[in-house]
CSV table of C-alpha atoms in Angstrom, one decimal:
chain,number,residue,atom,x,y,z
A,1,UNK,CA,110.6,-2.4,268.3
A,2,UNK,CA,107.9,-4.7,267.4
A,3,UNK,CA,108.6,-8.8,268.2
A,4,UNK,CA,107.4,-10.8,265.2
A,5,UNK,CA,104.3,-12.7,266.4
A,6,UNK,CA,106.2,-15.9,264.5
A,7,UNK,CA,109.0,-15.5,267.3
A,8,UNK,CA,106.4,-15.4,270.2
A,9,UNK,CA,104.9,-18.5,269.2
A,10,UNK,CA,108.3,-20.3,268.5
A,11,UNK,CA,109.0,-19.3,272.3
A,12,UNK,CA,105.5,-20.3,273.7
A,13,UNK,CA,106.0,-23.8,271.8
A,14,UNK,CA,109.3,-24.4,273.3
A,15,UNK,CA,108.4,-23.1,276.7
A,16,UNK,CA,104.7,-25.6,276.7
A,17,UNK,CA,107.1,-28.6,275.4
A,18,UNK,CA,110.2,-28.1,278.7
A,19,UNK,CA,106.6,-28.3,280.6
A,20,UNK,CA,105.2,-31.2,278.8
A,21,UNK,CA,108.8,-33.1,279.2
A,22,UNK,CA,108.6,-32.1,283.0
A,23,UNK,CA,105.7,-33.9,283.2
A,24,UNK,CA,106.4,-37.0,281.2
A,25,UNK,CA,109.6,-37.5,283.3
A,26,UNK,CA,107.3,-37.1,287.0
A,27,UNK,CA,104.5,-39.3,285.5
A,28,UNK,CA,107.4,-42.0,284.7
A,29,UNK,CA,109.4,-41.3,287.6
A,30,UNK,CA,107.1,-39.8,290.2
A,31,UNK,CA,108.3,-37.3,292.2
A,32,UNK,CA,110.9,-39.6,293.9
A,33,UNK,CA,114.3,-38.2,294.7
A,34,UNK,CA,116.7,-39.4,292.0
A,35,UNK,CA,120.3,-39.2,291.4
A,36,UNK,CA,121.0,-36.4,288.7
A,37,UNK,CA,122.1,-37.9,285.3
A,38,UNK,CA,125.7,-36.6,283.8
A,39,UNK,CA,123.7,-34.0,281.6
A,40,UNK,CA,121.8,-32.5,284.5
A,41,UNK,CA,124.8,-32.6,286.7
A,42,UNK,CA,127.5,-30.8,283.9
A,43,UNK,CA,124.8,-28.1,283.3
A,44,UNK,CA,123.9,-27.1,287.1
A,45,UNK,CA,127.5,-27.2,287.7
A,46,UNK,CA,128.1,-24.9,284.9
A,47,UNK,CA,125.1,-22.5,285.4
A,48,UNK,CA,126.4,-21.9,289.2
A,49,UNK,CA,129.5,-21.5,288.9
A,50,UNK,CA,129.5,-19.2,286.1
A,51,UNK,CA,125.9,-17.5,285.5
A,52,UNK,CA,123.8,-17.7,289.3
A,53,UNK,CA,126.1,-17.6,292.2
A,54,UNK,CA,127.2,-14.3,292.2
A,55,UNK,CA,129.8,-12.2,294.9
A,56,UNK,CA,133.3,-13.5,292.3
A,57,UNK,CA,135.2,-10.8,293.1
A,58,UNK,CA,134.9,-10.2,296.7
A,59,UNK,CA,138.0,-11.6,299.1
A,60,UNK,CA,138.1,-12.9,302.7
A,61,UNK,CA,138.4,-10.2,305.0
A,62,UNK,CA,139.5,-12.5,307.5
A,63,UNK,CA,143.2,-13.2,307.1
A,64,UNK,CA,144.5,-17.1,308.0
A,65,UNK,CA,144.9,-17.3,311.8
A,66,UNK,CA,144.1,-20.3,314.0
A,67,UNK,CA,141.6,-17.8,315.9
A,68,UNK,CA,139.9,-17.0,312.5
A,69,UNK,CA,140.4,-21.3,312.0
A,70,UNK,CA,138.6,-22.1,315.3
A,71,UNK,CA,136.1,-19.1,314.5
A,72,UNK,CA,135.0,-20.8,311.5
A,73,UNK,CA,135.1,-24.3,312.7
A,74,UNK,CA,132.7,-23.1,315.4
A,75,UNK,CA,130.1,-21.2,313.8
A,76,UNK,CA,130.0,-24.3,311.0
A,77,UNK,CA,129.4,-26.4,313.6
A,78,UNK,CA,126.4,-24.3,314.8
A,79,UNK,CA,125.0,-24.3,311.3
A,80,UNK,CA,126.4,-27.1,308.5
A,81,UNK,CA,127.0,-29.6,310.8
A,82,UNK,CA,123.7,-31.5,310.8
A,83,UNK,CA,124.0,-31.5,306.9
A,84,UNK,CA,127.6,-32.0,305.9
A,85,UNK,CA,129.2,-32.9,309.1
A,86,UNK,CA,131.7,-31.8,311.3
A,87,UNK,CA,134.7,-32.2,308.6
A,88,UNK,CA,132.3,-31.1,305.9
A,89,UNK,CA,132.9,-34.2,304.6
A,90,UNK,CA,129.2,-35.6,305.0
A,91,UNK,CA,130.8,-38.4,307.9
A,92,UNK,CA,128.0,-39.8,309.6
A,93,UNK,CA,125.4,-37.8,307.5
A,94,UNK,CA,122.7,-40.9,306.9
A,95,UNK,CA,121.1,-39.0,304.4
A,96,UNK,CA,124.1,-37.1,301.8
A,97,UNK,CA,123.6,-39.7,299.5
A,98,UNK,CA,119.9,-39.7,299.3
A,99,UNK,CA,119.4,-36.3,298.5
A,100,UNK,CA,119.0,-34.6,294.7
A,101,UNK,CA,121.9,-33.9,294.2
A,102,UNK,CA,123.7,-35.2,296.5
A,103,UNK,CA,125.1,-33.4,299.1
A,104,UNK,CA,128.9,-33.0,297.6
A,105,UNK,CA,131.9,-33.2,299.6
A,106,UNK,CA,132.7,-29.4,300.5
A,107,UNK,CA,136.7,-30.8,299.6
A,108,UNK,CA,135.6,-31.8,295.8
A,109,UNK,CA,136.5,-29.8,293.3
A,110,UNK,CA,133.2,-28.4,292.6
A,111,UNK,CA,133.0,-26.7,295.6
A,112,UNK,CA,136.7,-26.3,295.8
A,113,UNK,CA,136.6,-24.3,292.3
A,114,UNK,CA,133.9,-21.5,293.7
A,115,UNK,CA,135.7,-18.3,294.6
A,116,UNK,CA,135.6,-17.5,298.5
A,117,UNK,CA,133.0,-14.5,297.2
A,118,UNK,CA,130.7,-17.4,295.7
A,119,UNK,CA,131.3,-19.3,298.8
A,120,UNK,CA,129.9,-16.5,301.2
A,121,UNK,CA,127.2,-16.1,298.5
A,122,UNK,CA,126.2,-19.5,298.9
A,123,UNK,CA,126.2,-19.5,302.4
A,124,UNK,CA,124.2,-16.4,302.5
A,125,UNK,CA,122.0,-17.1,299.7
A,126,UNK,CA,121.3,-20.9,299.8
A,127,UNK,CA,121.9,-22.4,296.5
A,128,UNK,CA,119.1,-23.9,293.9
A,129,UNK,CA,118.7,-26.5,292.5
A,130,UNK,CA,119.6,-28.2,295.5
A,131,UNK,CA,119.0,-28.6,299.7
A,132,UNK,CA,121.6,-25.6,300.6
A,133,UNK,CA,118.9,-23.3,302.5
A,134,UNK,CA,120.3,-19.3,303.3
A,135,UNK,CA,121.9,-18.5,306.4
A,136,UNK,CA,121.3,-15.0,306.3
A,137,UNK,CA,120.4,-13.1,309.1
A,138,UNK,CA,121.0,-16.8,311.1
A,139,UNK,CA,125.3,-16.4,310.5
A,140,UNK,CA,126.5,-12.9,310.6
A,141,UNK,CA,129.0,-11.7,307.7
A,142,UNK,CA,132.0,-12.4,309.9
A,143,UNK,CA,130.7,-16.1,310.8
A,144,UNK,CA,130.3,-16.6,307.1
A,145,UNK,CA,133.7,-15.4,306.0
A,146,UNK,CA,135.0,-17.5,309.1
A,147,UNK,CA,133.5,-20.7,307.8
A,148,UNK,CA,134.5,-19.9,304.0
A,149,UNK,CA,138.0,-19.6,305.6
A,150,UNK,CA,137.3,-23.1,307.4
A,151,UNK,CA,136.1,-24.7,304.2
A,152,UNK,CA,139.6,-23.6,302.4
A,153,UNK,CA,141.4,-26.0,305.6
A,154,UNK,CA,138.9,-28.6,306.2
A,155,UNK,CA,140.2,-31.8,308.3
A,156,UNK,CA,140.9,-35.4,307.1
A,157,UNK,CA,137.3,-36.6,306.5
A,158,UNK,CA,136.0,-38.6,309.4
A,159,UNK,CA,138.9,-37.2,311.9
A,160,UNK,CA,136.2,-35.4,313.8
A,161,UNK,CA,133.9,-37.9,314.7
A,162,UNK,CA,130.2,-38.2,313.9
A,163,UNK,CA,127.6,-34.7,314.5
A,164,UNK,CA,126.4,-35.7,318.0
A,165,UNK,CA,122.8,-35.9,317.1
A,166,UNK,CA,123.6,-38.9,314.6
A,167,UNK,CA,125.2,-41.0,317.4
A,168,UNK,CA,122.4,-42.1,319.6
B,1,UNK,CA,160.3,30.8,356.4
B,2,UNK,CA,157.1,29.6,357.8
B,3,UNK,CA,155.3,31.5,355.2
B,4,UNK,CA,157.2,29.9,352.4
B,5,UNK,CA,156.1,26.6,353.8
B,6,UNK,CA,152.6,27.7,353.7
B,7,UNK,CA,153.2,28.5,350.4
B,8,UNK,CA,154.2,25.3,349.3
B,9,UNK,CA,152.0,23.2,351.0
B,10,UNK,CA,148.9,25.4,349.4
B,11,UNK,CA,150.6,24.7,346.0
B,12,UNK,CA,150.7,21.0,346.0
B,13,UNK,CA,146.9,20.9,347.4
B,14,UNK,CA,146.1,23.2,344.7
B,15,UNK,CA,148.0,20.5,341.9
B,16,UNK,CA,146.7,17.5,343.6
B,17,UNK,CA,143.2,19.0,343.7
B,18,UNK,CA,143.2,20.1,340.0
B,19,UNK,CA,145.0,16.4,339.4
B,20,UNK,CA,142.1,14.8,341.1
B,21,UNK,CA,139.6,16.4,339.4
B,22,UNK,CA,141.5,15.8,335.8
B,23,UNK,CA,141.9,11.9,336.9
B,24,UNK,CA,138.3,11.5,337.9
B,25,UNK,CA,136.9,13.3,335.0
B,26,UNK,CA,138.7,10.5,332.5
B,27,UNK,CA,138.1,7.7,335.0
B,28,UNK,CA,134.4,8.0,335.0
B,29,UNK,CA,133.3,6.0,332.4
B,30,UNK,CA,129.6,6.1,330.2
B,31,UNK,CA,127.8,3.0,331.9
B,32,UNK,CA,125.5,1.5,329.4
B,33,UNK,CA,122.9,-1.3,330.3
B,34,UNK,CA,122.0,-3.3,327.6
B,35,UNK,CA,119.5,-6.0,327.6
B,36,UNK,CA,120.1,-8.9,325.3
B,37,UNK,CA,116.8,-10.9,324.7
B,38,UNK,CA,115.3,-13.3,321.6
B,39,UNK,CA,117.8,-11.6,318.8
B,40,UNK,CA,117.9,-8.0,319.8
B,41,UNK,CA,119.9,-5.7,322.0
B,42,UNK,CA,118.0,-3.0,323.9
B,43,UNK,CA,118.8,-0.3,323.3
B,44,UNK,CA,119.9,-1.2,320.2
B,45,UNK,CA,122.0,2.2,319.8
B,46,UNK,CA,123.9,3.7,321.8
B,47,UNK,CA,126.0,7.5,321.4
B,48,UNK,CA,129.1,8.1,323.4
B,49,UNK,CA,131.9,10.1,323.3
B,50,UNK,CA,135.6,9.6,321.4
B,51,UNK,CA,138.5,9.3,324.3
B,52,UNK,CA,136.0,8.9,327.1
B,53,UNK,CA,135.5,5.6,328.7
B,54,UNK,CA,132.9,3.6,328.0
B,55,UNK,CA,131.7,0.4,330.4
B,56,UNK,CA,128.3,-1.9,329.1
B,57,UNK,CA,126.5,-3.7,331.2
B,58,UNK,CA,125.3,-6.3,329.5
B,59,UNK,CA,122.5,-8.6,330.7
B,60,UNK,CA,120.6,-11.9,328.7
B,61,UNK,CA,117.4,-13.0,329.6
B,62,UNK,CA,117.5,-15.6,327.8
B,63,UNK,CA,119.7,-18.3,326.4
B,64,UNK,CA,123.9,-17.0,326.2
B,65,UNK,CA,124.4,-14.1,324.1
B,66,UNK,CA,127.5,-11.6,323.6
B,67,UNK,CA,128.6,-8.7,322.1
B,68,UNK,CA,131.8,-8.0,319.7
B,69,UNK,CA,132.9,-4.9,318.8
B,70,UNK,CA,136.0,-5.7,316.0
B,71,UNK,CA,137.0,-1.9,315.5
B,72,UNK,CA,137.8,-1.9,319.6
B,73,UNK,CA,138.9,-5.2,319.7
B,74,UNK,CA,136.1,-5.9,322.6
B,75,UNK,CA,134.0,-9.1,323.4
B,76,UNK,CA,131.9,-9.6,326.1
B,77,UNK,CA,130.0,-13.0,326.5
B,78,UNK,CA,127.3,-13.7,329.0
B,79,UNK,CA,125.4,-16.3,330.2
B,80,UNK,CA,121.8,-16.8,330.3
B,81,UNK,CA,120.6,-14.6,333.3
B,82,UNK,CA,123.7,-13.3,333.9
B,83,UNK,CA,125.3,-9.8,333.8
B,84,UNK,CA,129.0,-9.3,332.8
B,85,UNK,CA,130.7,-5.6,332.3
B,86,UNK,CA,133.3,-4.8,330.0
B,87,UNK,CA,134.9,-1.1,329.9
B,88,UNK,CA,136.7,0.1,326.6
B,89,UNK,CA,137.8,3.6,325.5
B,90,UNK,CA,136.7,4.4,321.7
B,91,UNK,CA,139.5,6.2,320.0
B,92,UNK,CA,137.8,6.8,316.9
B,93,UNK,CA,134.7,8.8,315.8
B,94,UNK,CA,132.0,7.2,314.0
B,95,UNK,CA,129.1,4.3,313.5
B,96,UNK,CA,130.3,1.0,314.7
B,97,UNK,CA,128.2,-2.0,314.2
B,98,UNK,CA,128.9,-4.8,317.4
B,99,UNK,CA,127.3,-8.2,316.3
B,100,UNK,CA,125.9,-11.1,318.9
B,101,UNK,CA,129.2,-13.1,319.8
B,102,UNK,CA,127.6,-16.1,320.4
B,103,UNK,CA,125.6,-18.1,318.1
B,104,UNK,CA,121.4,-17.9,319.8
B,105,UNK,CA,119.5,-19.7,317.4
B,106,UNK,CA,118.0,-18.5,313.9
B,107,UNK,CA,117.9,-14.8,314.5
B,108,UNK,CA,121.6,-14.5,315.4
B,109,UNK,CA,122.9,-13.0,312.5
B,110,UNK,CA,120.6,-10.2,312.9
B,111,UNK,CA,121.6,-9.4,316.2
B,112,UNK,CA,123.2,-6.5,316.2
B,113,UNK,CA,123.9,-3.5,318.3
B,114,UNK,CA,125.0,0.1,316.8
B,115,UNK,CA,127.4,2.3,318.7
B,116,UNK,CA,127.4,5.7,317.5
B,117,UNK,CA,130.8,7.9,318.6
B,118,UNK,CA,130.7,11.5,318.5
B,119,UNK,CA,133.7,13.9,318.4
């Protein structure tokens, strides 16, 4: 099937302005770290959840225990800690607010709403746009499953304290 | 009468013998050392046999490491330098994939050590 030369140029237009408007917003804004508007926010949100973060169906191997609990408490603290801190709540985190976007708490509804399958995914994968590097071959599948089960039964934010390495 | 007891006595040295032998063969378990060091098990796979004990020795020369078999319900831990021993009996044929118990740095998730059980 042959594309109509009219459609290609339609595309390249559109494609060379989202580049021009790219560049008008850095030239006005510089390349400064900015807090998402409500547009860019609602359509991230929407693209993760239902078009990029894949692994929906898959469930939790690991059944609710308090061994599978402290499991995933531990290896989060090995790992998420530094970012989202020890209740995944971002206490003590001098830098959650400052990021783009910024770093949610794991008990809001956006991350809340992921399936546990999306969960592990993110943890694997790392999610973008945003700071959420990938863990793989750093957590093992059963850490990951662990702290997707800790994340369903996270603490009262700030009941744990502050990460250690924020404290002196 | 004498002869009788001669008899006897012969009979259980025979069974206790033969009961011996049988007790030591299943006691004598596959020793397997294992070196833990910078994300990798060595060897990294091991072959052993269904029903037939099985001990690792498991060493890290480096920082704390462990290894965790689920499928046998087995977890051994060790320090750095240290040496630890854990003896478990597989009771089912297969590949089984153990996984560092501890968490060693950015490599850990990769750490992992393959047991292989034959029939």
């Amino acid at each position: 099937m042959r594309i109509p030369r009219r459609f290609i140029l339609v595309l390249f237009g559109v494609g060379l302005g989202l580049l021009l408007a790219l560049a008008l917003s850095m030239a006005i804004g510089g390349s400064k770290v900015g807090r998402p508007g409500a547009v860019e926010t609602g359509v991230a949100t929407f693209t993760k959840h239902h078009l990029t973060v894949g692994n929906r169906a898959a469930k939790n191997p690991l059944a609710y225990s308090p061994e599978n609990l402290q499991a995933g408490k531990e290896a989060f603290g090995h790992y998420c800690v530094a970012c989202h801190g020890l209740d995944g709540q971002n206490t003590g985190v001098p830098f959650a607010d400052k990021m783009s976007p910024p770093l949610p708490l794991l008990t809001s509804p956006e991350v809340q709403s992921y399936t546990d399958g999306q969960l592990k995914w993110v943890i694997d994968n790392g999610i973008w746009p945003s700071g959420m590097p990938a863990s793989k071959d750093t957590l093992s599948d059963d850490d990951q499953w662990a702290i997707v089960l800790y994340l369903r039964h996270l603490p009262p934010a700030g009941s744990l304290g502050e990460p250690e390495m924020y404290t002196h | 009468m004498k002869l009788k007891s001669l008899f006897v006595v012969c009979l259980f040295a025979s069974a206790s013998l033969f009961l011996s032998h049988e007790v030591g063969a299943q006691a004598a378990p596959q020793k397997i050392q294992i070196i833990a060091e910078r994300f990798d098990f060595a060897p990294g796979e091991v072959t052993v046999k269904k029903g037939v004990p099985v001990t690792i020795v498991l060493t890290s020369k480096d920082v704390p490491h462990g290894v965790k078999f689920k499928d046998f319900n087995v977890v051994l831990d060790v320090k750095k330098g240290e040496t630890k021993e854990v003896t478990f009996t597989p009771d089912k044929a297969g590949t089984f994939v153990g996984q560092c118990s501890v968490f060693c740095g950015s490599g850990h998730g990769a750490m992992k050590l393959t047991l292989h059980v034959t029939e």
